[in-house]
mmCIF file of C-alpha atoms in Angstrom:
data_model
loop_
_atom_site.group_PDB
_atom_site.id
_atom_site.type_symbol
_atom_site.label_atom_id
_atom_site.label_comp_id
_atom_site.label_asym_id
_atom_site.label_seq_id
_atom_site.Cartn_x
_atom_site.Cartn_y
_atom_site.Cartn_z
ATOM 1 C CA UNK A 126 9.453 32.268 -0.712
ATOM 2 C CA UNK A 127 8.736 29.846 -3.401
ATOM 3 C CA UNK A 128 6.888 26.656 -2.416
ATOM 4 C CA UNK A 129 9.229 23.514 -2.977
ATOM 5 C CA UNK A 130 6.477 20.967 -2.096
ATOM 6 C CA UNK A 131 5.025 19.224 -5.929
ATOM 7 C CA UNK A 132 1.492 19.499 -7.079
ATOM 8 C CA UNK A 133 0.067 16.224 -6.948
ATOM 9 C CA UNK A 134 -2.903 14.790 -9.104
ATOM 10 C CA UNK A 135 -6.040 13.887 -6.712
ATOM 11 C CA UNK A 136 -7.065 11.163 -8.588
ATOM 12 C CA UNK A 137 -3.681 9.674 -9.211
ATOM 13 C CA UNK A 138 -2.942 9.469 -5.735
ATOM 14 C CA UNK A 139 -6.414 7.924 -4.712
ATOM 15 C CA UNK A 140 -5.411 5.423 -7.137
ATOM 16 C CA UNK A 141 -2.278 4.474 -5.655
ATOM 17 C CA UNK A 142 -2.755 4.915 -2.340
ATOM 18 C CA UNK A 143 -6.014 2.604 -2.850
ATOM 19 C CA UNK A 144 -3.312 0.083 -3.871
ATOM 20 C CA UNK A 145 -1.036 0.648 -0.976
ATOM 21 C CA UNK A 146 -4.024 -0.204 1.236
ATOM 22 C CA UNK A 147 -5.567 -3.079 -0.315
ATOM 23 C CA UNK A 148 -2.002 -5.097 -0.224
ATOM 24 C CA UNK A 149 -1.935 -3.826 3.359
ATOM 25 C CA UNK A 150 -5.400 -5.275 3.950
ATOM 26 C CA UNK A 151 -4.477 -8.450 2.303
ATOM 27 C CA UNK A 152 -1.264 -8.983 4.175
ATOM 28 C CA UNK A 153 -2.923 -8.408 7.260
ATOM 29 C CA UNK A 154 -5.733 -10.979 6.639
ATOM 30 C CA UNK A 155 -4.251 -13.444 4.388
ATOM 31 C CA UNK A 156 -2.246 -16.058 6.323
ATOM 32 C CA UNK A 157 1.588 -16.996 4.810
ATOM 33 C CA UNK A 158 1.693 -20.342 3.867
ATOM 34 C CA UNK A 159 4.892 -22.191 4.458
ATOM 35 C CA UNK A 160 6.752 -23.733 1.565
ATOM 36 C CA UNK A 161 7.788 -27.011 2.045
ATOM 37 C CA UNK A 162 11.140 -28.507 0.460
ATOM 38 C CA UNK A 163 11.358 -32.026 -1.477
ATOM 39 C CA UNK A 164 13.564 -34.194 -0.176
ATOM 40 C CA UNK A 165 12.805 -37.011 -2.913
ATOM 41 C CA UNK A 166 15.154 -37.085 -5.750
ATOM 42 C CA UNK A 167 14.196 -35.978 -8.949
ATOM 43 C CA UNK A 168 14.965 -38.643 -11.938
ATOM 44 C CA UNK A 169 15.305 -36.753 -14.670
ATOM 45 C CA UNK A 170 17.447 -37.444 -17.953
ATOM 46 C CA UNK A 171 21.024 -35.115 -17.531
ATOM 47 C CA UNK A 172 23.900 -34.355 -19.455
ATOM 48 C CA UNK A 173 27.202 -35.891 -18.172
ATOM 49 C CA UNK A 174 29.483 -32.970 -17.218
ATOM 50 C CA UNK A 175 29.518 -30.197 -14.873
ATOM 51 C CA UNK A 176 26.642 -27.834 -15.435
ATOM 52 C CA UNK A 177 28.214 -24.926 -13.184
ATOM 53 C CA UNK A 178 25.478 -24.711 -10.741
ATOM 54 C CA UNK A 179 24.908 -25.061 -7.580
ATOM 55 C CA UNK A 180 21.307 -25.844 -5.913
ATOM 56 C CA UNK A 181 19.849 -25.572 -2.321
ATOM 57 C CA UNK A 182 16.181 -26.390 -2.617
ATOM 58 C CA UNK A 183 15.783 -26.755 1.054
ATOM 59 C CA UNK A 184 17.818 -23.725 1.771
ATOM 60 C CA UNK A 185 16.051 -21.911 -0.543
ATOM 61 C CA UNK A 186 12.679 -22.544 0.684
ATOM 62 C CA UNK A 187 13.611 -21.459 4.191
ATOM 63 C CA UNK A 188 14.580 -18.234 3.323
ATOM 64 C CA UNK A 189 11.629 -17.552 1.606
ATOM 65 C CA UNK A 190 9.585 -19.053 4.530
ATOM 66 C CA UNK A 191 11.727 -16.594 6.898
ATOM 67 C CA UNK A 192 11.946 -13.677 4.612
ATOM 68 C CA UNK A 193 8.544 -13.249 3.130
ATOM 69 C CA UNK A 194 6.637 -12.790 6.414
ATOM 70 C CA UNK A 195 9.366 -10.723 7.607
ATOM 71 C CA UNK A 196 9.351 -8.596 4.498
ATOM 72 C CA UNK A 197 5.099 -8.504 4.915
ATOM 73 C CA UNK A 198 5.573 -7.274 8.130
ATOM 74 C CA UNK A 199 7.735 -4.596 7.489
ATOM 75 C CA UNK A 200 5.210 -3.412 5.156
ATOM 76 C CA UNK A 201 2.270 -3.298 7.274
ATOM 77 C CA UNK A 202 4.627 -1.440 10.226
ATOM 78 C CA UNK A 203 5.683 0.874 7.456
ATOM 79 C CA UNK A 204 1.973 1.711 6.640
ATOM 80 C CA UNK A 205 0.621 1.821 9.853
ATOM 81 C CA UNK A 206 3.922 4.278 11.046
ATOM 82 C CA UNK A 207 2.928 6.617 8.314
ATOM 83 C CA UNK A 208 -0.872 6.933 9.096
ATOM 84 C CA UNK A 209 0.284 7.430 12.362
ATOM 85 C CA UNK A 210 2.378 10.439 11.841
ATOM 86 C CA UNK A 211 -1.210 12.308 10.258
ATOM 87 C CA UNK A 212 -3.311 14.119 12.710
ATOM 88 C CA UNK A 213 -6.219 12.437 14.626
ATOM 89 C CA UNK A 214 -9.455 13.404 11.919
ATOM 90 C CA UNK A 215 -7.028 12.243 9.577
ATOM 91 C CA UNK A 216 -5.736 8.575 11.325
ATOM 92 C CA UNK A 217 -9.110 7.952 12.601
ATOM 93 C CA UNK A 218 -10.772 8.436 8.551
ATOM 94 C CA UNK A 219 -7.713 6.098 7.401
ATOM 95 C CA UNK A 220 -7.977 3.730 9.847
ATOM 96 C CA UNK A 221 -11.658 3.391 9.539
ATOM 97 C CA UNK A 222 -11.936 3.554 5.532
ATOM 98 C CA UNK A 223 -8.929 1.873 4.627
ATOM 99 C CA UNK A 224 -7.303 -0.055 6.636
ATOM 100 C CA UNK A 225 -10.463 -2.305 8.435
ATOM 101 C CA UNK A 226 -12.775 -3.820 6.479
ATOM 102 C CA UNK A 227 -13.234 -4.186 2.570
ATOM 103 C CA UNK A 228 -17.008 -3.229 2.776
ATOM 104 C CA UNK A 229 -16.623 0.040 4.931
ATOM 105 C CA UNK A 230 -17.657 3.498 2.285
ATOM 106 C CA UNK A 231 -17.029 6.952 2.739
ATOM 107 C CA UNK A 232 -20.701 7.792 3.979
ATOM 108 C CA UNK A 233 -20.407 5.458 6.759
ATOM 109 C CA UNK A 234 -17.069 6.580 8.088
ATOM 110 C CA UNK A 235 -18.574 10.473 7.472
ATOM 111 C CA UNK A 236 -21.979 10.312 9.032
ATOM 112 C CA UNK A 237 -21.229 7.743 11.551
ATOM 113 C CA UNK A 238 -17.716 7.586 12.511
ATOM 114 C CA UNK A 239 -16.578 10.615 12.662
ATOM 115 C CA UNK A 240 -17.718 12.692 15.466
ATOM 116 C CA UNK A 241 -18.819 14.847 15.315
ATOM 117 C CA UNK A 242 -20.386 13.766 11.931
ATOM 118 C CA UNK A 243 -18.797 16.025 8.780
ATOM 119 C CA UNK A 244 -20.078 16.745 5.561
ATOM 120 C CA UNK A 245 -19.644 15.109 2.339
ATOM 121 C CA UNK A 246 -17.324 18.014 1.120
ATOM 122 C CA UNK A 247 -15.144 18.434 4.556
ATOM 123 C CA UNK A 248 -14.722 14.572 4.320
ATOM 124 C CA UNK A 249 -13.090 14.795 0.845
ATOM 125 C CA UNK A 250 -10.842 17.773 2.438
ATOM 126 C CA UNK A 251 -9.518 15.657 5.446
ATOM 127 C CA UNK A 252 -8.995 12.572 3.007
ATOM 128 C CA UNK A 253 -7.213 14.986 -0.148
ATOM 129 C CA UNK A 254 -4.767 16.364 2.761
ATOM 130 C CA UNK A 255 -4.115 12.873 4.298
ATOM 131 C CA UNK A 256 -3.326 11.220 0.781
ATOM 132 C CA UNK A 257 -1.420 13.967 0.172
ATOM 133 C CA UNK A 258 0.751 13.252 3.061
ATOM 134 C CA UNK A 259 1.073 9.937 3.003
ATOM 135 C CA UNK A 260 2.206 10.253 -0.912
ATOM 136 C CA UNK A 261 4.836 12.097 0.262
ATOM 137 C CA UNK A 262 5.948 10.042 3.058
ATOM 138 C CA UNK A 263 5.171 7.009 1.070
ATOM 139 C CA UNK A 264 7.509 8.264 -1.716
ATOM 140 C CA UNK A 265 9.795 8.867 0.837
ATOM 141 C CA UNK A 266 9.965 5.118 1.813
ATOM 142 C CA UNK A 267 10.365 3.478 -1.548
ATOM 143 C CA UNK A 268 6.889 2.611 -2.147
ATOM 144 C CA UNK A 269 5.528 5.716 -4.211
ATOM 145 C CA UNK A 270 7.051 6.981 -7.645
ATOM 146 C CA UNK A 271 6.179 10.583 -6.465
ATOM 147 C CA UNK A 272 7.016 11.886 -10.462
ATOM 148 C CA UNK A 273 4.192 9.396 -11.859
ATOM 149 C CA UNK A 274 1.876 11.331 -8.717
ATOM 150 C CA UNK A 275 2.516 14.800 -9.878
ATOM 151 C CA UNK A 276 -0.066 16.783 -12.433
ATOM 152 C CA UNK A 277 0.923 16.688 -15.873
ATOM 153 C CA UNK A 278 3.166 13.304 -15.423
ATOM 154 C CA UNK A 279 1.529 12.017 -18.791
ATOM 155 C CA UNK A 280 2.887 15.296 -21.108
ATOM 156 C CA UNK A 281 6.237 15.180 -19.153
ATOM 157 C CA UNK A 282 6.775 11.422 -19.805
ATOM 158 C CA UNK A 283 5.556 12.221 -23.561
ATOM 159 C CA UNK A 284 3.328 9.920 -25.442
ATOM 160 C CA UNK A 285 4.506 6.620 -24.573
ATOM 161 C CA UNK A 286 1.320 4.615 -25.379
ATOM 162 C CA UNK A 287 1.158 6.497 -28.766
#
């Protein structure tokens, strides 16, 4: 039976996962600011004639004010539905090292939050398998490019930067 799942690179997906988390974070802590519409008109020099456009500055600005939280939100459910489909060691490690605080490190959530405490190498076994998950799911959702993930993505994709 031949294994149809890919071989991801480790540090690739750190990387990227790292990212998915830190916009997470930042949603999640960073308030939305409204926009506000002008309502004064703007006297500007413009041609005579029809220019073919049409223009809704106030109904532009409430979309955005309605659709960027929205769209925030469904990126922080997305997240947190995906951690939560890992098992427990692997939510709790997650949840602790990624999605919390920006000053929380790996020793911390090994030797003190995890209980019973693990070792430095069994820590970095629980995280590989939870990235790798998530990649998948991730990828699954939109969010990932799974091909970019996958070992040996730089000679596949040839020598772009050369």
């Amino acid at each position: 039976m031949r294994n149809n799942l890919p071989e991801l690179d480790r540090r690739k997906t750190q990387n990227a996962l790292e990212g998915v988390f830190e916009k997470y974070r930042i949603y999640k802590t960073i308030t939305f600011m409204d926009r506000e519409s002008f309502i004064t008109a703007g006297y500007t020099d413009r041609p005579n004639g029809p220019t073919n456009v049409t223009s809704d500055p106030t109904a532009r600005t409430a979309v955005y004010n309605v659709d960027a939280p929205a769209a925030r939100l469904a990126y922080c459910q997305m997240v947190d539905a995906v951690v939560s489909r890992l098992n427990e060691r692997e939510q709790l490690l997650i949840r602790e090292r990624y999605l919390k605080d920006d000053d929380v490190f790996d020793y911390k959530v090994y030797n003190y939050v995890l209980d019973p405490p693990v070792s430095k190498d069994t820590y970095t076994k629980i995280r590989t398998r939870a990235f790798y998950k998530m990649a998948l799911a991730l990828a699954d959702q939109g969010v990932l490019n799974l091909a970019s993930l996958q070992k040996g993505a730089d000679r596949r994709l040839g020598s772009v930067n050369a």
